[in-house]
GROMACS .gro file of C-alpha atoms in nm:
model
  190
    1MET     CA    1   0.711   3.244  -1.628
    2PHE     CA    2   0.360   3.142  -1.672
    3SER     CA    3   0.282   3.225  -1.947
    4SER     CA    4   0.081   3.021  -2.296
    5ILE     CA    5   0.323   2.858  -2.555
    6GLY     CA    6   0.375   3.133  -2.775
    7LYS     CA    7   0.352   3.448  -2.606
    8TYR     CA    8   0.733   3.454  -2.558
    9ALA     CA    9   1.003   3.332  -2.773
   10PRO     CA   10   1.167   3.010  -2.638
   11CYS     CA   11   1.490   2.963  -2.500
   12GLY     CA   12   1.622   2.716  -2.767
   13ILE     CA   13   1.865   2.495  -2.706
   14PHE     CA   14   2.269   2.594  -2.649
   15THR     CA   15   2.208   2.956  -2.603
   16LYS     CA   16   2.251   3.193  -2.302
   17GLY     CA   17   1.958   3.094  -2.101
   18HIS     CA   18   2.012   2.746  -2.160
   19PHE     CA   19   2.398   2.776  -2.031
   20ALA     CA   20   2.259   2.971  -1.777
   21LEU     CA   21   1.980   2.689  -1.658
   22ILE     CA   22   2.253   2.475  -1.709
   23GLY     CA   23   2.496   2.700  -1.422
   24ILE     CA   24   2.207   2.707  -1.183
   25THR     CA   25   2.176   2.359  -1.174
   26ILE     CA   26   2.480   2.220  -1.184
   27VAL     CA   27   2.551   2.445  -0.850
   28GLY     CA   28   2.240   2.340  -0.709
   29ILE     CA   29   2.385   1.997  -0.697
   30TYR     CA   30   2.712   2.065  -0.598
   31VAL     CA   31   2.585   2.208  -0.310
   32ALA     CA   32   2.313   1.944  -0.218
   33LEU     CA   33   2.571   1.694  -0.277
   34LYS     CA   34   2.841   1.913  -0.034
   35HIS     CA   35   2.567   1.919   0.230
   36THR     CA   36   2.448   1.540   0.187
   37ILE     CA   37   2.770   1.322   0.086
   38LYS     CA   38   2.858   1.203   0.436
   39LYS     CA   39   2.521   1.162   0.533
   40SER     CA   40   2.433   0.756   0.678
   41LYS     CA   41   2.266   0.539   0.508
   42GLU     CA   42   1.929   0.563   0.716
   43GLU     CA   43   1.972   0.916   0.646
   44ILE     CA   44   2.005   0.867   0.261
   45TYR     CA   45   1.691   0.648   0.246
   46GLU     CA   46   1.521   0.985   0.426
   47ILE     CA   47   1.661   1.192   0.166
   48ILE     CA   48   1.525   0.977  -0.068
   49LYS     CA   49   1.195   0.938   0.045
   50LYS     CA   50   1.141   1.322   0.056
   51ILE     CA   51   1.234   1.475  -0.218
   52THR     CA   52   1.034   1.161  -0.438
   53ILE     CA   53   0.743   1.317  -0.214
   54LEU     CA   54   0.870   1.663  -0.346
   55ILE     CA   55   0.854   1.552  -0.739
   56CYS     CA   56   0.565   1.384  -0.686
   57ILE     CA   57   0.389   1.696  -0.543
   58LEU     CA   58   0.600   1.885  -0.829
   59GLU     CA   59   0.453   1.654  -1.110
   60VAL     CA   60   0.106   1.688  -1.029
   61PHE     CA   61   0.164   2.052  -1.037
   62LYS     CA   62   0.325   2.035  -1.361
   63ILE     CA   63   0.058   1.787  -1.546
   64ILE     CA   64  -0.254   2.034  -1.451
   65TYR     CA   65  -0.037   2.317  -1.523
   66SER     CA   66  -0.027   2.131  -1.866
   67ILE     CA   67  -0.321   2.013  -1.887
   68SER     CA   68  -0.450   2.376  -1.878
   69LEU     CA   69  -0.231   2.522  -2.118
   70ASN     CA   70  -0.233   2.219  -2.399
   71SER     CA   71  -0.536   1.974  -2.376
   72LEU     CA   72  -0.611   1.646  -2.216
   73TYR     CA   73  -0.565   1.490  -2.518
   74GLU     CA   74  -0.227   1.603  -2.604
   75VAL     CA   75  -0.098   1.287  -2.345
   76ASN     CA   76   0.291   1.377  -2.431
   77THR     CA   77   0.272   1.694  -2.280
   78TYR     CA   78   0.192   1.605  -1.912
   79LEU     CA   79   0.199   1.224  -1.879
   80PRO     CA   80   0.463   1.083  -1.710
   81LEU     CA   81   0.591   0.824  -1.935
   82TYR     CA   82   0.919   0.962  -2.047
   83TYR     CA   83   1.291   0.751  -1.911
   84CYS     CA   84   1.293   1.034  -1.711
   85SER     CA   85   0.983   1.004  -1.557
   86MET     CA   86   1.110   0.680  -1.417
   87LEU     CA   87   1.247   0.901  -1.137
   88ILE     CA   88   0.925   0.931  -0.978
   89TYR     CA   89   0.869   0.509  -1.008
   90ALA     CA   90   1.189   0.486  -0.896
   91GLY     CA   91   1.179   0.695  -0.605
   92LEU     CA   92   0.859   0.544  -0.480
   93LEU     CA   93   0.993   0.171  -0.499
   94SER     CA   94   1.360   0.298  -0.315
   95SER     CA   95   1.144   0.459  -0.022
   96PHE     CA   96   0.763   0.284   0.024
   97GLY     CA   97   0.865  -0.039  -0.225
   98LYS     CA   98   1.011  -0.360  -0.002
   99GLY     CA   99   1.243  -0.686  -0.122
  100LYS     CA  100   1.258  -0.673  -0.514
  101PHE     CA  101   1.043  -0.377  -0.530
  102GLN     CA  102   1.289  -0.161  -0.351
  103ARG     CA  103   1.625  -0.336  -0.505
  104THR     CA  104   1.429  -0.194  -0.823
  105GLY     CA  105   1.385   0.168  -0.721
  106ASP     CA  106   1.715   0.186  -0.572
  107VAL     CA  107   1.902  -0.008  -0.852
  108PHE     CA  108   1.743   0.281  -1.088
  109LEU     CA  109   1.883   0.592  -0.885
  110MET     CA  110   2.217   0.421  -0.870
  111VAL     CA  111   2.239   0.327  -1.284
  112GLY     CA  112   1.980   0.548  -1.428
  113SER     CA  113   1.925   0.836  -1.252
  114THR     CA  114   2.264   1.015  -1.339
  115ILE     CA  115   2.270   0.984  -1.703
  116GLY     CA  116   1.956   1.084  -1.834
  117GLY     CA  117   1.955   1.359  -1.568
  118ILE     CA  118   2.279   1.457  -1.770
  119VAL     CA  119   2.139   1.396  -2.139
  120PHE     CA  120   1.837   1.604  -2.037
  121ILE     CA  121   2.024   1.898  -1.865
  122LEU     CA  122   2.257   1.910  -2.213
  123TYR     CA  123   2.018   1.880  -2.494
  124PRO     CA  124   1.659   1.955  -2.289
  125SER     CA  125   1.470   1.915  -2.601
  126THR     CA  126   1.123   1.902  -2.439
  127SER     CA  127   1.121   2.247  -2.232
  128LEU     CA  128   1.356   2.518  -2.388
  129PRO     CA  129   1.248   2.460  -2.758
  130THR     CA  130   0.920   2.548  -2.656
  131TYR     CA  131   0.927   2.756  -2.342
  132PRO     CA  132   1.116   3.029  -2.235
  133ALA     CA  133   1.455   2.969  -1.993
  134PHE     CA  134   1.274   3.123  -1.693
  135HIS     CA  135   0.907   2.968  -1.755
  136ILE     CA  136   0.797   2.744  -1.465
  137LEU     CA  137   0.795   2.474  -1.725
  138SER     CA  138   1.160   2.479  -1.790
  139LEU     CA  139   1.241   2.538  -1.439
  140HIS     CA  140   1.065   2.250  -1.299
  141SER     CA  141   1.228   2.050  -1.577
  142PHE     CA  142   1.594   2.145  -1.450
  143LEU     CA  143   1.499   2.118  -1.108
  144TYR     CA  144   1.365   1.785  -1.170
  145HIS     CA  145   1.654   1.668  -1.428
  146GLY     CA  146   1.912   1.829  -1.107
  147ILE     CA  147   1.780   1.593  -0.884
  148MET     CA  148   1.795   1.289  -1.066
  149VAL     CA  149   2.184   1.361  -1.118
  150TYR     CA  150   2.218   1.481  -0.738
  151LEU     CA  151   2.070   1.139  -0.621
  152GLY     CA  152   2.251   0.911  -0.872
  153ILE     CA  153   2.535   1.107  -0.760
  154LEU     CA  154   2.463   1.041  -0.348
  155VAL     CA  155   2.352   0.721  -0.394
  156ASN     CA  156   2.651   0.597  -0.641
  157LYS     CA  157   2.922   0.808  -0.406
  158THR     CA  158   2.780   0.683  -0.077
  159ARG     CA  159   2.745   0.324  -0.150
  160TYR     CA  160   2.377   0.328  -0.070
  161ILE     CA  161   2.382  -0.019  -0.237
  162GLU     CA  162   2.619  -0.281  -0.396
  163LEU     CA  163   2.583  -0.340  -0.765
  164GLU     CA  164   2.531  -0.668  -0.855
  165LYS     CA  165   2.542  -0.851  -1.216
  166GLN     CA  166   2.149  -1.006  -1.189
  167ASP     CA  167   2.052  -0.632  -1.127
  168ILE     CA  168   2.006  -0.545  -1.494
  169LYS     CA  169   1.682  -0.757  -1.450
  170TYR     CA  170   1.557  -0.485  -1.226
  171PHE     CA  171   1.649  -0.181  -1.417
  172ALA     CA  172   1.522  -0.403  -1.741
  173SER     CA  173   1.217  -0.436  -1.559
  174LEU     CA  174   1.109  -0.111  -1.474
  175VAL     CA  175   1.229   0.027  -1.816
  176GLY     CA  176   1.038  -0.233  -1.992
  177VAL     CA  177   0.698  -0.157  -1.797
  178LEU     CA  178   0.747   0.157  -1.874
  179CYS     CA  179   0.768   0.094  -2.234
  180ILE     CA  180   0.439  -0.101  -2.237
  181ILE     CA  181   0.242   0.175  -2.119
  182ALA     CA  182   0.388   0.417  -2.277
  183PHE     CA  183   0.340   0.190  -2.625
  184ILE     CA  184  -0.060   0.134  -2.497
  185ILE     CA  185  -0.105   0.507  -2.423
  186ASN     CA  186   0.059   0.607  -2.757
  187ASN     CA  187  -0.160   0.406  -2.952
  188ILE     CA  188  -0.496   0.527  -2.826
  189PHE     CA  189  -0.388   0.889  -2.806
  190ARG     CA  190  -0.254   0.884  -3.179
   0.00000   0.00000   0.00000
């Protein structure tokens, strides 16, 4: 579960281990939705806030663990600058931001979260080709992306916000800012 890279064979994609993780993730999403889909907007806000705090704690753990496995200079193994990492920033904006900042977080949760999570769950290119299915980083990845799908479905099904045409600017601003930061970091650590 906490082994170093190469100690055990990686799970791979579209294998029994991958399908087992997909099944476990789907069951988790279903159970979470079943217990929360009829919540009020205020309760959903609290759910988003608590989940955001949880994923921030998990991300700190993942960063520390990834650095101990790899190197401080291999930023692509631990720095949260991937598309799916926007869940962290969107959750923080949605939970603690006000006005346009909160709207930016809410819009990403509604629009970008579900698709990003589903794509990763179906094609987990950053964990299963490197680690066994039940390695801590693989489990973290499926929990994290399952949360993305869960939150996306939750905010859509409950109409947590009403999406408007102009919301594209909020979505694009979050994506654009993260792309610029990733571009700078990638050029520094080539």
